Structure formats: C-alpha cells, structure tokens
Short mmCIF file of C-alpha atoms and ligand atoms in Angstrom, two decimals:
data_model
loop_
_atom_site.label_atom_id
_atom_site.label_comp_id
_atom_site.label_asym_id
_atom_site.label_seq_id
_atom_site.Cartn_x
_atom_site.Cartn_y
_atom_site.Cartn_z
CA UNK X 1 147.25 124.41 149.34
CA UNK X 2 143.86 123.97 147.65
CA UNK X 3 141.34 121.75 149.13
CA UNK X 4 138.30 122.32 146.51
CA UNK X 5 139.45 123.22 142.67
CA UNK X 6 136.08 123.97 140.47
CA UNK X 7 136.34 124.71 136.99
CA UNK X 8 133.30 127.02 135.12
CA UNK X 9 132.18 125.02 132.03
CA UNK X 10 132.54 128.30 130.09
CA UNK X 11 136.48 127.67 130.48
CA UNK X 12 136.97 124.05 130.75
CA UNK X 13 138.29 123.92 126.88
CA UNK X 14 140.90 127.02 127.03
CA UNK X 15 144.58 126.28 127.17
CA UNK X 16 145.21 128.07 130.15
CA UNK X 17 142.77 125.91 132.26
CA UNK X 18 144.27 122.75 131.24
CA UNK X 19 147.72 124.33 131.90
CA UNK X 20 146.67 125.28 135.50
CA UNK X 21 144.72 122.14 136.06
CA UNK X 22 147.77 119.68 135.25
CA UNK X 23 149.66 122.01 138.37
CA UNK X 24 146.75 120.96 140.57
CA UNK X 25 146.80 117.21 139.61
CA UNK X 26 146.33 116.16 142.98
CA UNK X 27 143.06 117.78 143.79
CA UNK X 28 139.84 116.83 142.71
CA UNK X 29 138.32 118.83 140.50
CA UNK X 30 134.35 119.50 139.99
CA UNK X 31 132.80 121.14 136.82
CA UNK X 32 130.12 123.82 137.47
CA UNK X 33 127.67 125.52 134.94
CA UNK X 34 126.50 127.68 138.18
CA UNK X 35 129.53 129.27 139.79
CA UNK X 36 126.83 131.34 141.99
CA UNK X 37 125.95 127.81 143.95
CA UNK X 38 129.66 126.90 144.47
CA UNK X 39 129.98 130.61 145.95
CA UNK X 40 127.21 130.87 147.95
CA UNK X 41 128.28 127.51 149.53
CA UNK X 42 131.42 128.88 151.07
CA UNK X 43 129.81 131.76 152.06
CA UNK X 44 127.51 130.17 154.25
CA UNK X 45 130.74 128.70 155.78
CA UNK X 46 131.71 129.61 159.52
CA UNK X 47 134.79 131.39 158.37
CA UNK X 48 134.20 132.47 154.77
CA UNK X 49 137.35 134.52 154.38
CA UNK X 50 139.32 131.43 155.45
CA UNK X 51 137.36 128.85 153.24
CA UNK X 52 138.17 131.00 150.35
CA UNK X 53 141.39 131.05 150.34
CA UNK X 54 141.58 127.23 149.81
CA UNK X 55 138.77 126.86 146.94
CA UNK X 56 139.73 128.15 143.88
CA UNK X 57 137.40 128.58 140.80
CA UNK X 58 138.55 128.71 137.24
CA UNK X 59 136.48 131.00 135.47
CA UNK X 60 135.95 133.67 133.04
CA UNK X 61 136.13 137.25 133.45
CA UNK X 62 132.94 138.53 132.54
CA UNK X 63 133.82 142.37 132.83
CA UNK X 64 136.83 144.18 131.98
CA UNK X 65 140.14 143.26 132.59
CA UNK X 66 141.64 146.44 132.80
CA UNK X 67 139.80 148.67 135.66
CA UNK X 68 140.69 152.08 137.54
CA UNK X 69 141.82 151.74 141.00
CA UNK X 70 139.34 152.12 143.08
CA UNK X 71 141.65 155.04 145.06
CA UNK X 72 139.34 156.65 147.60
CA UNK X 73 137.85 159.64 148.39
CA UNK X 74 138.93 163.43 148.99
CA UNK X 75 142.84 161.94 149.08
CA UNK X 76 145.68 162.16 146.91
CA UNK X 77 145.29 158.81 144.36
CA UNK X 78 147.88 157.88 141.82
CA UNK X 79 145.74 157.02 138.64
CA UNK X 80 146.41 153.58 138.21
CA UNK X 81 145.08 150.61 136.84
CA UNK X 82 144.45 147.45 137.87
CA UNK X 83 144.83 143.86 135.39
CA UNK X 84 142.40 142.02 136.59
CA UNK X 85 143.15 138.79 136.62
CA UNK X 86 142.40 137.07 139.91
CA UNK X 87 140.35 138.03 142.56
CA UNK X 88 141.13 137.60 146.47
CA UNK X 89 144.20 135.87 147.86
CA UNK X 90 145.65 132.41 148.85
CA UNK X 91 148.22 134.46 151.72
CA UNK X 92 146.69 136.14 154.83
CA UNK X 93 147.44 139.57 156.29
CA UNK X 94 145.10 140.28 159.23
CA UNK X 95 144.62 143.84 157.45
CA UNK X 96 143.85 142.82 154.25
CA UNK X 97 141.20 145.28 152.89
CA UNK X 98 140.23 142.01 150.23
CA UNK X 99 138.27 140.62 153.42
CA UNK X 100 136.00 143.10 153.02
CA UNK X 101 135.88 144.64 149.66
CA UNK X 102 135.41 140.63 148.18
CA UNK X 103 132.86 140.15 151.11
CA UNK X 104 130.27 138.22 148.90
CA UNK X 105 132.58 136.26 146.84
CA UNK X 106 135.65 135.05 148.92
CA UNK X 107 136.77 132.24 146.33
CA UNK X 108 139.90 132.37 144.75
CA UNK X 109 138.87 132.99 141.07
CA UNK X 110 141.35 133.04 138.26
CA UNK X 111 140.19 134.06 134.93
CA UNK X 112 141.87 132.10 132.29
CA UNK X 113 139.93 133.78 129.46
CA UNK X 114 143.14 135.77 128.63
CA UNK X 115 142.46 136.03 124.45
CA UNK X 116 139.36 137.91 125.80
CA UNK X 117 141.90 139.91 127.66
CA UNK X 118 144.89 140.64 124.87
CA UNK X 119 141.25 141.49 122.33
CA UNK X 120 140.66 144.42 125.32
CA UNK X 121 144.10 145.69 125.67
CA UNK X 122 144.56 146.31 121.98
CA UNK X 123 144.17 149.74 122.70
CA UNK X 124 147.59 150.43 124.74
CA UNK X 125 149.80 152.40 122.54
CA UNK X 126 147.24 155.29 122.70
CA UNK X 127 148.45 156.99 125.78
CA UNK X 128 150.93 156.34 128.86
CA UNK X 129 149.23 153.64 131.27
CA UNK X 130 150.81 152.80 134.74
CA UNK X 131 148.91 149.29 135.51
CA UNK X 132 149.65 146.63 137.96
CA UNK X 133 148.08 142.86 139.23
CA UNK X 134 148.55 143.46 142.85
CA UNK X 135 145.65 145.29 144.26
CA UNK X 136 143.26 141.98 144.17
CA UNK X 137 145.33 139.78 144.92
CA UNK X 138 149.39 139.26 145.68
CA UNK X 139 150.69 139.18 141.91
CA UNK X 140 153.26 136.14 142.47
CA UNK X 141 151.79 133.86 145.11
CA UNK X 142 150.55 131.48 142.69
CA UNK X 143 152.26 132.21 139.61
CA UNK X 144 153.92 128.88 140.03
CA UNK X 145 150.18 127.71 139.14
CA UNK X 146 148.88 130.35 136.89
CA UNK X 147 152.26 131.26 134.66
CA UNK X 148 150.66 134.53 134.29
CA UNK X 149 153.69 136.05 134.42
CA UNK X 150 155.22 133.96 131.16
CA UNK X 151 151.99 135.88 129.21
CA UNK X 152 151.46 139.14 130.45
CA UNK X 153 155.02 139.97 130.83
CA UNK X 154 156.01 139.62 127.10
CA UNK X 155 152.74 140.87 126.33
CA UNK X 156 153.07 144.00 128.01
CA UNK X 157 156.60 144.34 126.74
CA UNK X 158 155.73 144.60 123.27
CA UNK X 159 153.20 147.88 124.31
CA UNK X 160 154.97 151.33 124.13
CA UNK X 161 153.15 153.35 126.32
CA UNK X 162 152.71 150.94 129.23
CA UNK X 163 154.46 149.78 132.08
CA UNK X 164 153.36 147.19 134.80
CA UNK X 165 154.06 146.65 138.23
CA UNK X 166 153.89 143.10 139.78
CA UNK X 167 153.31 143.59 144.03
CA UNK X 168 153.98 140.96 145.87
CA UNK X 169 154.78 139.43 149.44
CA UNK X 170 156.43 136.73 148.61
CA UNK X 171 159.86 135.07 147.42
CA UNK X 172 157.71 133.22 144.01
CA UNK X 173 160.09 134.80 141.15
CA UNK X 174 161.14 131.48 139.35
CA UNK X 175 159.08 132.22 136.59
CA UNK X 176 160.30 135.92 135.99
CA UNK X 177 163.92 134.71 135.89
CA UNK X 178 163.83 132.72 132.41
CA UNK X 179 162.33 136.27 130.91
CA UNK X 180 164.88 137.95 128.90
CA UNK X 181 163.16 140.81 127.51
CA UNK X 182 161.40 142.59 130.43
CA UNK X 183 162.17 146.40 129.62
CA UNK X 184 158.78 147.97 130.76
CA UNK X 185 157.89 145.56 133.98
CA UNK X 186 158.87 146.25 137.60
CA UNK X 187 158.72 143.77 140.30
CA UNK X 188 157.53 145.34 144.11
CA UNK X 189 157.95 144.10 147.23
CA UNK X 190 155.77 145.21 150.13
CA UNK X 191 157.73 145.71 153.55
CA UNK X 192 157.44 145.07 157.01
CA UNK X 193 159.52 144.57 160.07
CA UNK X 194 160.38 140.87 160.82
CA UNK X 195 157.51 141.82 163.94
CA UNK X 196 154.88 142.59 161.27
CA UNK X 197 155.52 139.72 159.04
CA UNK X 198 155.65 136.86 161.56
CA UNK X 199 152.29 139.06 163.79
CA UNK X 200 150.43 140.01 160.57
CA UNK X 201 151.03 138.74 157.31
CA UNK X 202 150.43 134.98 157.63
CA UNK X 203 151.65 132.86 154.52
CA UNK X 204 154.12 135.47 153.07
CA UNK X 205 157.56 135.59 152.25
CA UNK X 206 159.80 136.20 155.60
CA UNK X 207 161.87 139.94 155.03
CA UNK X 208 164.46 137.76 154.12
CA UNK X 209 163.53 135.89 151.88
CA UNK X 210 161.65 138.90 149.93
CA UNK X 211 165.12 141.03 149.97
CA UNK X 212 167.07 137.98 148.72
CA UNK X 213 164.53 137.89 145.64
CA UNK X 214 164.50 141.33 145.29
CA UNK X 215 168.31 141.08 145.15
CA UNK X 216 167.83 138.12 142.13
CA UNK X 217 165.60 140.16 140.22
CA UNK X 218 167.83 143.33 140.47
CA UNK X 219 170.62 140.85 139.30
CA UNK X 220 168.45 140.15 136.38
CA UNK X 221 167.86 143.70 135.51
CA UNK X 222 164.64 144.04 136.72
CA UNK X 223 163.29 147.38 137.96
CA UNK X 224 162.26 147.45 141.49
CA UNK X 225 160.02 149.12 143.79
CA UNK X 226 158.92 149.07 147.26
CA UNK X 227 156.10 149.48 149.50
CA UNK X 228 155.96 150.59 153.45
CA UNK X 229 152.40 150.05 153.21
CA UNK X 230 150.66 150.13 155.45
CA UNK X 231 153.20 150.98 158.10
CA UNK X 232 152.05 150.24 161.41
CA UNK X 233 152.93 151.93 165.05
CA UNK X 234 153.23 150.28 167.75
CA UNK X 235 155.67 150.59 170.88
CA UNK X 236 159.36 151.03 169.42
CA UNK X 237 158.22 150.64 165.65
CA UNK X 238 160.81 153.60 164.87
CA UNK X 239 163.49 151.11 165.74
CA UNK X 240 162.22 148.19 163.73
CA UNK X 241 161.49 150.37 160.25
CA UNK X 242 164.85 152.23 160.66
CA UNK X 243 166.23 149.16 160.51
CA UNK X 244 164.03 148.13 157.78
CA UNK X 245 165.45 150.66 155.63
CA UNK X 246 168.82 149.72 156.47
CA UNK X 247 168.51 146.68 155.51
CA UNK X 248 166.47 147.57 152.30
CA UNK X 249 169.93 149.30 151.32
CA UNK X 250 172.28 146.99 152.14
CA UNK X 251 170.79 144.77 150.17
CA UNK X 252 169.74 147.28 146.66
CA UNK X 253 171.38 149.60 144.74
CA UNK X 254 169.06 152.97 144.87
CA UNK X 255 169.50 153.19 141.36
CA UNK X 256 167.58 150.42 140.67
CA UNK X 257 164.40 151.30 142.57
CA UNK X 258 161.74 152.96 140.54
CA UNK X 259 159.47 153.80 143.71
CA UNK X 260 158.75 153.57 146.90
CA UNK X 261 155.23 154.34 148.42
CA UNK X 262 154.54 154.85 152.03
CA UNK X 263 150.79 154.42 153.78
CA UNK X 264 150.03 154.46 157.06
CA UNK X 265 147.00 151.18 158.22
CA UNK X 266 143.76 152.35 157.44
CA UNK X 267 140.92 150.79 156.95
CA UNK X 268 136.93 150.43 156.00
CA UNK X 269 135.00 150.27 159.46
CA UNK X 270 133.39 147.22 157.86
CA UNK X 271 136.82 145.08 157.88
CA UNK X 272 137.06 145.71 161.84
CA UNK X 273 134.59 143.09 162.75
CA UNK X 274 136.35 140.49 160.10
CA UNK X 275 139.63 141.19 162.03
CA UNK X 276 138.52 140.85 165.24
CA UNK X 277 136.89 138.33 164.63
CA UNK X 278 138.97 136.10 162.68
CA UNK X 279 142.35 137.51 164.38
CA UNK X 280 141.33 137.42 167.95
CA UNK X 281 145.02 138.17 168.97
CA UNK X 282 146.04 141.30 167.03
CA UNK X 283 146.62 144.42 168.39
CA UNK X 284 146.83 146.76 165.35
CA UNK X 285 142.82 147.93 165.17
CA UNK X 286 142.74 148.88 168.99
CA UNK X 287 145.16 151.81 168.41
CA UNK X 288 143.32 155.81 168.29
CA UNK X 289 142.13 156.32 165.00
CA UNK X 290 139.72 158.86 163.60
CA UNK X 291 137.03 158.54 160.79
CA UNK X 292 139.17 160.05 157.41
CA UNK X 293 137.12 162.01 154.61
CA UNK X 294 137.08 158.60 152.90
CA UNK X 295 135.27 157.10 155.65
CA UNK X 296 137.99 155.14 156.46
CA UNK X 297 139.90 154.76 159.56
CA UNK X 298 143.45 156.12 160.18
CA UNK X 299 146.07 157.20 162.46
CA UNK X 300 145.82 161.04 163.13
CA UNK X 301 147.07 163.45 160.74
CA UNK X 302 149.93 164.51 163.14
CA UNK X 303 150.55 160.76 163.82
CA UNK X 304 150.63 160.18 159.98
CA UNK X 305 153.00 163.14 159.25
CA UNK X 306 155.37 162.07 162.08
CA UNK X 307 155.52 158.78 160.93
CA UNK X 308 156.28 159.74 157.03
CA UNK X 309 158.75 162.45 157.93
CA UNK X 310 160.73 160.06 160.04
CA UNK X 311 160.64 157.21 157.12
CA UNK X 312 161.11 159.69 154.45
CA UNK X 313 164.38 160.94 156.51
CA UNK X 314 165.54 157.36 157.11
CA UNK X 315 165.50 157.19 153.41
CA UNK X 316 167.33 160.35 152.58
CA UNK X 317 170.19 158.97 154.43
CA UNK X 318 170.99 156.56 151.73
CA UNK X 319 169.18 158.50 148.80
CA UNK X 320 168.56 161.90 147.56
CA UNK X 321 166.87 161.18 144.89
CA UNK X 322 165.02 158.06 145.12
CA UNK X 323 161.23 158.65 143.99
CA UNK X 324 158.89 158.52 147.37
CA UNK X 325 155.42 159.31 147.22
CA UNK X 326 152.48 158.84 149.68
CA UNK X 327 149.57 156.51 148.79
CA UNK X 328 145.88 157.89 149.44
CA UNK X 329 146.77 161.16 151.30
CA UNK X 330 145.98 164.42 151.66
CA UNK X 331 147.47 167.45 150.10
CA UNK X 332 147.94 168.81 153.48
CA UNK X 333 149.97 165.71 154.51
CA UNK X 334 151.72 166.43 151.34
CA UNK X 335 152.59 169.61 152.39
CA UNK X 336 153.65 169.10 155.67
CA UNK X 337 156.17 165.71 154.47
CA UNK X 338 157.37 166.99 151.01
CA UNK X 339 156.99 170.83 151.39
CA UNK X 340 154.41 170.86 148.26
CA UNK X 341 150.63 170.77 147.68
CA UNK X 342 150.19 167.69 145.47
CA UNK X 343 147.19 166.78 143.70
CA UNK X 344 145.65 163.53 142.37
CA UNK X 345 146.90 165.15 138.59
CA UNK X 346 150.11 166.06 139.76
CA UNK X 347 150.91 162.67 141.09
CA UNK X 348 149.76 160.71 138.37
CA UNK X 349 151.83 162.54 136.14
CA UNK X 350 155.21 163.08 137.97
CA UNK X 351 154.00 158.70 138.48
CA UNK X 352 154.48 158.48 135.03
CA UNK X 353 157.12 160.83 134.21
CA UNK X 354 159.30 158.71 136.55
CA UNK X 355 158.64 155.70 134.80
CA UNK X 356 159.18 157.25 131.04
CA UNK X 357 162.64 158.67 132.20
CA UNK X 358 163.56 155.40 134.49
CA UNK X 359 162.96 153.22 131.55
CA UNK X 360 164.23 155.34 128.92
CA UNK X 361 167.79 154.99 130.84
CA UNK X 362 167.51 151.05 131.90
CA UNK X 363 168.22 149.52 134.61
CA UNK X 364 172.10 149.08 134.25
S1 SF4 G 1 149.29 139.73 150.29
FE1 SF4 G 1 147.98 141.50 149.83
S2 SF4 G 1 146.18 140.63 148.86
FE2 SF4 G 1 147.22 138.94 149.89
S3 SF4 G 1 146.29 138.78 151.94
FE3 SF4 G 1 148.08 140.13 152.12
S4 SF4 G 1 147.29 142.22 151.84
FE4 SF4 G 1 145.72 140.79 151.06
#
C-alpha cells in the first residue's frame, strides 16, 4: 500500500522500527536526518493529500503523546484525549477533516518512540481519563504494521483510572483477538449506510464486514461502541440509517455497547476546496449549510434536531437505555433531542461515569 517508506535517523535503532520495517520488507526504504525535505517534497506534489497517504515516515514524536481534543468552539465537547501516535490516514473519506487540519504535513508518520511515551503516561492513576487513537488517524488500519495495539492495550490495562477507545472503519481486529486481558479498552466502529461507504469512505471496511468484526470482538468480550458520525442527508437517507440501526441490532447485544455518538457533516470552510477538488463527484458539500459558532459549516439547527430525534427514536426501539450522546453540539440541540441543557462539564462527566459503572460490571 506504501510506495515511499522513510525512516528518521533519530529512530532507526528502536525496536519498534525494526518491527514495522520487517512488515514493509518489500519497499524500499530511505534514511533521512531532515524529515522537513522529505515533507516538503510531497507537498509540492499535485495531489498532496493523495501522495500522503502512500509515504509513510517513521519518526519520533517530538511533543506529547497524550493531547486534549481539539473539540471546537461554543459547542458541547466531551473532554477527551487523544494518544498520539500517528498522524493522518492510509483510508480515504471525502470528508475527512485530516485533509485539512494536517494541511502542511500530509505524510503518514508513525512515532515509534513509545518508551518516550509509557515515561509520559506515568501519571495515569491520578484521575479518571477517557482517551482514544482515532481522531488522527483510523486506530486499526495499519495495526497489522504497527502492532500498536499488542502495546498500548496491555499497557493501558494495567492503569486504573483510564479507559481507551480504539475508532475505526475497518474489519483489522486480528491483533486484538490474541489479547486476553482487555478490561478497560473498547473497540468503535464508525457507521454508514452501504450508500455512504461505497460514495464516501474509500478504502474502509464495507458495513458488513465492520458488523461481522464488531460481532468477533463482542464474542471476545470486548466493549463496543458506535459512531453515526457524521450522518449525512441526502434524498431517502431516513430509509438507509433506519435500516442501519436495524441491522446494528441484529447483529449486537445492547448490553454490550458502551456508546454511541451521533454528528451531523460539518466541516472547516478550508476542507471545501480539498473536496471539491480532489472528489469532483460528491454531492455531500453542495447541500444548505450555515456558518456554526465554531466557524464551521453545518446542516441547520432544525435540520440537525430532526435528524437526531429521528436516529435517537430508531434507537429507542431496540434500547432504553443504551448511552447516546451528541458530538460537538449545542446545548440548545441538547435540549430540543434529550429534553436537558447539557454542558461541556456535564458531558464529560456522565462520559465517564458511564464508563466507571460499564466496566465495573463487565462485559458478560
Ligand atoms: S477513516 Fe477517519 S481518519 Fe481515516 S480518512 Fe476516514 S475520516 Fe479520515
């Protein structure tokens, strides 16, 4: 999948490198002491984004591992933080906010200083952390490569007052199934309609083929969660995400889901000109949107209410009590889906006191 590997001097000695490098055996790899020139190389590409996605660059993290979300602003965020351990991402959904937000470095970079890593995260057991892999890149898509997964997952497990989320799109679980002790970790999918998927979200896992892993890793006593985000309209999309959710539960026991989030497509005016441009035939930017309080661009508020009652109720027909919550909305939009005011504190802890009580009974 890789046509350029380059490895950062700084890390050509650490195990993890050499681990990753004899999974690429049958690329050529280059050594760089300047990671800046190999960047600004593919930059100057014609399509950056794409070129990107098939250079990766083993390197160290130079910053901190652990970071805030970035959330945005005047909505209702979650408090989360992000592991940092990869940046940008070897699938491609049209609306991927990455295209913008990693606008001057579109490489794939792994960071395989992860002693540098377990040194930071010493401080865990302090307080109650929610944290997760998935916001800068897809979490699985190339664990196959990077065995993060066999680290960070028995690393985390041994912390008391942290759980973490892997997000993905894709069907990549091998390496989670041969990892007994997993007590604190949930595995997410992101959904789509079939439409979506096949329209938008080039290089992931079919619906499928994400349920049927979702179904092995609820067989292996994973927790789950789930993700209609973002949830797109378009003529009849009522239809396809009812039947979404119908097939999300045929296929998993409520019990066994942690979360689900809902978000309607928004995005940074700066991404529109990277969609059109580099997905001439999609017709998800040209809907009405207005200019949110973050800048960002979004459905209506009516239009985003409708939409999350109707999912919310689809989901109340096979659950009272499964834990929904909307991601980067406002308190209004709150009020008007769940019947409260929420606030960025009140989600982040109700967030967590989910988790504490959904661990503290197991997934049976
Ligand atoms: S899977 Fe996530 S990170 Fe990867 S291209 Fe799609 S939206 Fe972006």
């Amino acid at each position: 999948m890789f046509r350029e590997i380059w490895v950062d001097e700084k890390v050509k000695d650490l195990k993890l490198t050499d681990n990753i490098l004899s999974k690429v055996s049958n690329i050529p790899i280059k050594y760089t002491k300047d990671c800046s020139t190999v960047i600004s190389k593919i930059k100057a590409s014609l399509d950056p984004v794409r070129k990107g996605k098939k250079v990766l660059l083993l390197t160290q993290n130079k910053g901190p591992f652990l970071v805030s979300c970035p959330g945005t602003k005047n909505y209702v965020c979650c408090g989360y933080k992000i592991l940092n351990l990869t940046t940008n991402c070897n699938l491609d959904c049209s609306y991927c906010i990455l295209q913008a937000y990693f606008f001057n470095n579109p490489i794939i970079q792994i960071f395989t200083n992860l002693d540098s890593m377990s040194n930071e995260l010493n401080f865990l057991n302090d307080s109650f952390y929610r944290i997760g892999t998935g916001e800068f890149t897809d979490s699985l898509s190339l664990d196959d490569i990077t065995g993060f997964t066999k680290f960070i997952i028995p690393f985390f497990t041994q912390k008391k007052n942290a759980i973490l989320e892997l997000k993905t799109k894709t069907a990549n679980i091998k390496n989670l199934l041969n990892i007994k002790d997993h007590k604190n970790i949930i595995i997410s999918w992101s959904l789509n309609p079939p439409k979506i998927i096949k329209e938008e979200e080039s290089g992931t896992a079919s619906l499928s083929k994400r349920l049927e892993s979702a179904n092995v890793c609820e067989t292996h006593k994973y927790a789950l969660g789930f993700h209609f985000d973002p949830i797109i309209r378009y003529p009849n999309w009522e239809k396809d995400y009812k039947k979404l959710i119908d097939t999300l539960f045929s296929n998993i026991n409520p019990e066994h889901i942690i979360w689900i989030s809902l978000g309607t497509l928004r995005f940074m005016p700066t991404l529109k000109p990277i969609i059109e441009e580099r997905f001439p035939n999609t017709s998800i930017i040209y809907d009405e949107f207005i200019t949110g309080l973050d800048d960002k661009l979004r459905y209506f508020k009516p239009i985003r209410i409708d939409i999350y009652q109707k999912v919310l109720s689809w989901i109340r027909e096979y659950s009272d009590n499964v834990f929904v919550y909307l991601c980067m909305e406002s308190t209004n939009v709150w009020e008007k889906v769940f019947g409260y005011r929420q606030t960025t504190a009140g989600l982040s802890n109700a967030l967590d006191k989910r988790a504490k009580e959904f661990f503290k009974k197991g997934v049976k």
